[in-house]
Amino acid sequence: MVEQPESNFLTHNPCPNCPSSDAFAIYDDGHGYCFSCGYTQKEFSVANATERREKVNAGLITDGQQKPLAKRSINQATIKKWDYQVGNYNGKAVQIANYKDNQGTVIAQKLRFPNKDFLFIGKTEKVSLYGQWLWRDGGKQVTVVEGEIDALSMSQALNNKWAVVSVPHGAAGAKKDVAKALEWLNKFDKVVLMFDNDEAGRKAAQDCASILPPNKAKIASLPMKDANEMLVAGKVNELIDCMWDAKDFRPDGIVNGADLWELVSSTDDTESFEYPFSGLNSKTLGLRKGEIVTITAGSGVGKSQLCREIAHYLLHQGQTIGYIALEESVKRSALGLMSIALNKPLHLGNVDVTDKELKKSFEETLGTGRVYLYDHWGSTESDNLLAKIRYLANGCGCSFIVLDHISIVVSGISEGDERRTIDNTMTKLRGLVEELKVGLILVSHLKRPDGKDHTDGARVSLGQLRGSSGIAQLTDICIGCERNLSDNSPTTTVRVLKNRWTGETGIACKLGYDKHTARMSELTITDEDAIDDITFNEKDELNETSI
């Protein structure tokens, strides 16, 4: 839009450039803008608008002459075919594109002035596609271009024997013009849209193709601005090739498999980053940007500790980390990461550590400048968190973001609203991760199971994720942690519940926790664990085929 913020709308008027009777908006600073064809006039008098319209429609130019357009490389044969003329309008030299009805009677004229301004005169409300009257109804193919000169150019390239038409009101009004002529266009087997090679032309081609029946539209791509520029450059054969090479239109996102050879034959350059534990790497082949990894477990089992281990390991692989811990302060989160580097539980307090050790652990983690934390001050509203994630990715350059945890976003609301809010939040997170191409490590709580509790070592399954199935459906990799807190067991079983990347699920590893170092270390999986895991997976497959 061209109107300035300080201008105010006054009234609608007939457009001086197109057939619209009311799309031309007049503003109090004197300018006008047509919302139908995009025509702009800097100084427009409301008082003489109707008078001007009546004058324009009063009569057509009848003394125009057919002359070749040397600068445009348009020859006499083409000029005669299209009855394109030069003449005079109110003392100014103009080119005249005659618009005719099906009987060949001129009903309107589009005048082109030397300064490239245009003016429609005559019964402009009755015009259809320029040149439509020249061709019989129906045939193998018709080519639609953006302007009258391009129509002459394309027609001349085809020896004036193949159907070519143009839209009367340029790219801005192309969709409306094509819709008006839809019945006529549908009589052809194919409609080739060959609009200008600019943003407006490409958009217009897509818009026009979308209203034609399936398999009807083809879109041509030009190496130069338009058909006439190619004609002037002597690239007639190339122009014809562009028409024959036009691609079948498909809506955005629809791809023909036959066009994917280069994609499937190229080396997959998706970069993976390692977990700190070999068992997880073996099952998942690591973490990747653009994925959501969900970590779930019972309360107090060690979800946050596992997140710290992963974040620290990613940091030492050169990645920039965003850390959003909604149930702890920034200081505790920061000390938790430093604890991993120092092998001492700084976040628990009362730890014997020297200033030199503390400084070293800081420099290896927070001091790298590649760790960003969110001081949430109790603000956990969904859209606010999404905005922070976007800023961490775009503003801070974070490649992986930890969100611990999603369940707090819905705490305190009713069960029905909780499910709906989790689903909505997960859908937004999925889209955000795809858009930003960041890896998201997400913590989720579990629903209380029937029978044995998760804090007593109960197995974790996808169906137990808190809320509805939104988290399970939209996450790429889901990792469950199991530990028996009642007997103070230091061993956590890490189980892959879902794995879009390799498909492998089951026990990935067992981790031992050392309270003196505040570190998790990988333990050996026994044959008994493996056999038990196979039995459990078979039950899982029966119970959770809908996930």
Coordinates of C-alpha atoms in Angstrom, one line a residue, residues 32-313:
G32 CA -5.7 7.9 -4.7
Y33 CA -5.0 4.1 -4.7
C34 CA -6.9 1.3 -6.5
F35 CA -7.3 -1.8 -4.4
S36 CA -8.3 -3.8 -7.5
C37 CA -5.4 -3.1 -10.0
G38 CA -2.9 -1.3 -7.7
Y39 CA -3.0 2.0 -9.7
T40 CA -1.7 5.0 -7.8
Q41 CA -2.3 8.7 -8.5
K42 CA -0.4 11.3 -6.4
E43 CA -2.9 14.1 -7.0
F44 CA -6.5 13.3 -7.5
S45 CA -9.4 15.7 -7.3
V46 CA -12.6 14.3 -5.9
A47 CA -14.6 17.1 -7.5
N48 CA -13.7 16.2 -11.1
A49 CA -13.5 12.4 -10.7
T50 CA -17.0 11.7 -12.0
E51 CA -16.6 14.3 -14.8
R52 CA -13.3 12.7 -15.8
R53 CA -14.9 9.2 -15.9
E54 CA -17.7 10.4 -18.1
K55 CA -15.2 12.1 -20.5
V56 CA -13.1 9.0 -20.7
N57 CA -16.1 6.9 -21.6
A58 CA -17.5 9.4 -24.0
G59 CA -15.6 8.2 -27.1
L60 CA -12.8 6.0 -28.4
I61 CA -9.9 7.0 -30.6
T62 CA -10.9 6.3 -34.1
D63 CA -7.9 7.6 -36.1
G64 CA -5.1 5.5 -34.7
Q65 CA -2.6 4.0 -37.2
Q66 CA -1.0 0.5 -37.3
K67 CA 2.7 1.0 -37.3
P68 CA 5.6 -1.4 -36.3
L69 CA 7.2 -0.7 -32.9
A70 CA 10.9 -0.7 -33.8
K71 CA 12.2 -0.2 -30.2
R72 CA 10.1 -3.1 -29.1
S73 CA 11.0 -5.3 -32.1
I74 CA 7.3 -5.7 -32.9
N75 CA 6.8 -6.2 -36.7
Q76 CA 4.0 -5.0 -38.9
A77 CA 2.4 -8.5 -39.2
T78 CA 2.0 -8.7 -35.5
I79 CA 0.7 -5.1 -35.3
K80 CA -1.9 -5.9 -37.9
K81 CA -2.9 -9.2 -36.3
W82 CA -3.6 -7.5 -33.0
D83 CA -4.7 -4.1 -34.4
Y84 CA -2.3 -2.3 -32.1
Q85 CA -2.1 1.4 -33.0
V86 CA -0.4 4.6 -32.3
G87 CA -2.4 7.9 -32.1
N88 CA -3.1 11.0 -30.1
Y89 CA -5.1 11.6 -27.0
N90 CA -5.7 15.2 -25.7
G91 CA -2.6 16.4 -27.5
K92 CA -0.3 13.6 -26.3
A93 CA 1.1 10.7 -28.3
V94 CA -0.1 7.3 -27.1
Q95 CA 0.0 3.7 -28.1
I96 CA -3.4 2.1 -28.3
A97 CA -4.3 -1.5 -27.3
N98 CA -7.7 -2.2 -28.7
Y99 CA -10.0 -4.4 -26.6
K100 CA -12.7 -6.1 -28.7
D101 CA -15.7 -8.2 -28.2
N102 CA -16.2 -11.7 -29.7
Q103 CA -17.5 -10.0 -32.9
G104 CA -14.3 -8.0 -33.3
T105 CA -15.9 -4.6 -32.3
V106 CA -13.7 -2.3 -30.3
I107 CA -15.3 -1.8 -26.9
A108 CA -12.4 -0.2 -24.9
Q109 CA -8.9 1.0 -25.4
K110 CA -5.9 1.0 -23.1
L111 CA -3.7 3.9 -23.8
R112 CA 0.0 3.9 -23.0
F113 CA 1.7 7.3 -22.6
P114 CA 5.4 8.0 -23.2
N115 CA 6.0 8.2 -19.4
K116 CA 4.5 4.7 -19.1
D117 CA 1.3 5.9 -17.5
F118 CA -1.8 4.0 -18.6
L119 CA -5.4 5.0 -19.1
F120 CA -8.4 2.8 -19.9
I121 CA -11.2 4.4 -22.0
G122 CA -14.5 3.1 -23.3
K123 CA -16.7 0.3 -21.8
T124 CA -13.9 -0.9 -19.6
E125 CA -16.3 -2.9 -17.4
K126 CA -16.8 -5.3 -20.3
V127 CA -13.2 -6.1 -21.1
S128 CA -11.9 -9.6 -20.8
L129 CA -8.4 -10.9 -21.5
Y130 CA -6.5 -8.8 -24.1
G131 CA -6.5 -10.7 -27.4
Q132 CA -9.2 -13.3 -26.4
W133 CA -11.2 -12.4 -29.5
L134 CA -8.4 -13.5 -31.8
W135 CA -8.5 -17.2 -31.0
R136 CA -11.1 -19.8 -31.4
D137 CA -12.6 -21.2 -28.1
G138 CA -10.5 -24.0 -26.8
G139 CA -7.4 -25.8 -28.1
K140 CA -4.3 -27.5 -26.9
Q141 CA -2.7 -24.5 -25.1
V142 CA -3.0 -20.8 -24.3
T143 CA -0.3 -18.6 -22.9
V144 CA -1.2 -15.8 -20.5
V145 CA 1.3 -12.9 -20.1
E146 CA 1.2 -9.8 -18.0
G147 CA 0.9 -6.9 -20.5
E148 CA -0.2 -6.0 -24.0
I149 CA 3.3 -5.6 -25.4
D150 CA 4.3 -8.9 -23.9
A151 CA 1.2 -10.5 -25.6
L152 CA 2.4 -9.1 -29.0
S153 CA 5.9 -10.3 -28.3
M154 CA 5.0 -13.9 -27.4
S155 CA 2.5 -14.0 -30.3
Q156 CA 5.2 -12.9 -32.7
A157 CA 7.6 -15.5 -31.4
L158 CA 5.0 -18.1 -32.2
N159 CA 4.4 -16.7 -35.7
N160 CA 1.0 -15.4 -34.5
K161 CA -0.4 -18.9 -34.8
W162 CA -0.7 -20.0 -31.1
A163 CA -3.2 -18.5 -28.6
V164 CA -1.7 -15.8 -26.5
V165 CA -3.6 -13.3 -24.2
S166 CA -2.7 -10.9 -21.5
V167 CA -4.3 -9.7 -18.3
P168 CA -5.7 -6.1 -18.6
H169 CA -4.7 -4.9 -15.2
G170 CA -1.2 -6.2 -14.6
A171 CA 0.0 -8.4 -11.8
A172 CA -2.1 -6.7 -9.2
G173 CA -5.4 -7.5 -10.9
A174 CA -4.3 -10.7 -12.6
K175 CA -6.2 -13.1 -10.4
K176 CA -9.5 -11.2 -10.8
D177 CA -9.0 -11.0 -14.6
V178 CA -8.3 -14.7 -14.9
A179 CA -11.3 -15.5 -12.7
K180 CA -13.5 -13.4 -15.0
A181 CA -12.2 -15.4 -18.0
L182 CA -12.2 -18.8 -16.3
E183 CA -14.9 -20.3 -18.5
W184 CA -12.9 -19.5 -21.7
L185 CA -9.6 -20.6 -20.3
N186 CA -11.0 -23.9 -19.2
K187 CA -11.7 -24.8 -22.8
F188 CA -7.9 -25.2 -23.3
D189 CA -6.0 -28.3 -22.3
K190 CA -3.2 -26.3 -20.7
V191 CA -2.9 -22.7 -19.5
V192 CA 0.7 -21.4 -19.4
L193 CA 1.2 -18.5 -17.1
M194 CA 4.2 -16.4 -18.2
F195 CA 4.3 -13.3 -16.0
D196 CA 7.1 -10.9 -15.4
N197 CA 10.2 -12.2 -13.7
D198 CA 9.8 -10.2 -10.5
E199 CA 8.2 -10.8 -7.1
A200 CA 4.8 -9.4 -8.2
G201 CA 4.8 -11.5 -11.3
R202 CA 5.7 -14.7 -9.6
K203 CA 3.1 -14.2 -6.9
A204 CA 0.4 -13.4 -9.5
A205 CA 1.3 -16.6 -11.4
Q206 CA 0.8 -18.6 -8.2
D207 CA -2.5 -16.8 -7.4
C208 CA -3.9 -17.3 -10.9
A209 CA -2.8 -21.0 -11.0
S210 CA -4.5 -21.7 -7.7
I211 CA -8.0 -20.9 -9.2
L212 CA -7.6 -23.0 -12.3
P213 CA -8.7 -26.6 -12.2
P214 CA -6.1 -29.2 -11.1
N215 CA -3.6 -30.2 -13.8
K216 CA -4.6 -27.2 -16.0
A217 CA -2.0 -24.6 -15.1
K218 CA 1.7 -24.5 -15.9
I219 CA 4.0 -21.7 -14.8
A220 CA 6.9 -20.5 -17.1
S221 CA 10.1 -19.0 -15.7
L222 CA 11.9 -16.3 -17.7
P223 CA 15.6 -15.6 -17.6
M224 CA 14.9 -11.9 -18.3
K225 CA 12.3 -9.5 -17.1
D226 CA 9.5 -10.3 -19.5
A227 CA 8.7 -11.7 -23.0
N228 CA 9.3 -8.4 -24.8
E229 CA 12.8 -8.0 -23.3
M230 CA 13.7 -11.4 -24.6
L231 CA 12.3 -10.5 -28.0
V232 CA 14.3 -7.3 -28.2
A233 CA 17.4 -9.3 -27.1
G234 CA 16.9 -11.7 -30.0
K235 CA 16.2 -14.6 -27.7
V236 CA 13.1 -15.9 -29.5
N237 CA 14.0 -19.6 -29.4
E238 CA 14.8 -19.3 -25.7
L239 CA 11.4 -17.6 -25.1
I240 CA 9.6 -20.4 -26.9
D241 CA 11.6 -22.9 -24.8
C242 CA 10.4 -21.2 -21.7
M243 CA 6.9 -21.8 -22.8
W244 CA 7.4 -25.5 -23.5
D245 CA 9.4 -26.0 -20.3
A246 CA 6.8 -24.5 -18.1
K247 CA 6.3 -26.5 -14.9
D248 CA 3.0 -28.0 -13.8
F249 CA 1.6 -25.9 -11.0
R250 CA 1.3 -27.5 -7.6
P251 CA 0.3 -25.8 -4.3
D252 CA 3.1 -25.0 -1.9
G253 CA 4.4 -28.2 -0.3
I254 CA 3.3 -30.6 -3.0
V255 CA 6.4 -32.2 -4.6
N256 CA 6.6 -34.7 -7.5
G257 CA 8.9 -37.6 -6.6
A258 CA 10.3 -37.5 -10.1
D259 CA 11.8 -34.0 -9.2
L260 CA 13.7 -35.3 -6.2
W261 CA 16.8 -37.0 -7.8
E262 CA 19.2 -34.2 -6.8
L263 CA 17.8 -34.2 -3.2
V264 CA 18.0 -38.0 -2.7
S265 CA 21.3 -38.5 -4.4
S266 CA 23.1 -35.8 -2.4
T267 CA 25.0 -36.6 0.8
D268 CA 22.9 -36.1 3.9
D269 CA 24.6 -33.3 5.8
T270 CA 22.4 -33.4 8.9
E271 CA 24.8 -32.9 11.8
S272 CA 24.4 -34.9 15.0
F273 CA 25.8 -34.1 18.4
E274 CA 26.7 -36.6 21.0
Y275 CA 25.0 -37.4 24.3
P276 CA 27.4 -37.9 27.2
F277 CA 26.5 -41.6 27.3
S278 CA 27.4 -44.1 24.7
G279 CA 24.2 -46.2 25.2
L280 CA 22.0 -43.2 24.3
N281 CA 24.2 -42.4 21.3
S282 CA 23.9 -46.0 20.1
K283 CA 20.1 -46.0 20.2
T284 CA 19.5 -42.5 18.8
L285 CA 22.7 -41.6 16.9
G286 CA 22.9 -38.3 18.9
L287 CA 20.9 -35.1 19.0
R288 CA 20.1 -32.9 16.0
K289 CA 18.9 -29.3 15.5
G290 CA 15.3 -29.2 14.5
E291 CA 14.4 -32.0 16.9
I292 CA 12.5 -32.1 20.1
V293 CA 13.9 -34.5 22.7
T294 CA 11.6 -35.0 25.7
I295 CA 13.0 -36.3 29.0
T296 CA 10.4 -37.7 31.4
A297 CA 10.5 -39.4 34.8
G298 CA 8.8 -39.4 38.2
S299 CA 9.4 -36.6 40.6
G300 CA 12.9 -36.5 42.0
V301 CA 14.3 -39.3 39.7
G302 CA 16.9 -37.1 38.0
K303 CA 15.4 -35.4 35.0
S304 CA 17.1 -32.0 35.7
Q305 CA 20.4 -33.7 36.5
L306 CA 20.3 -35.5 33.1
C307 CA 19.6 -32.2 31.4
R308 CA 22.6 -30.6 33.0
E309 CA 24.8 -33.4 31.9
I310 CA 23.6 -33.1 28.3
A311 CA 23.8 -29.3 28.2
H312 CA 27.4 -29.4 29.6
Y313 CA 28.4 -32.0 27.0

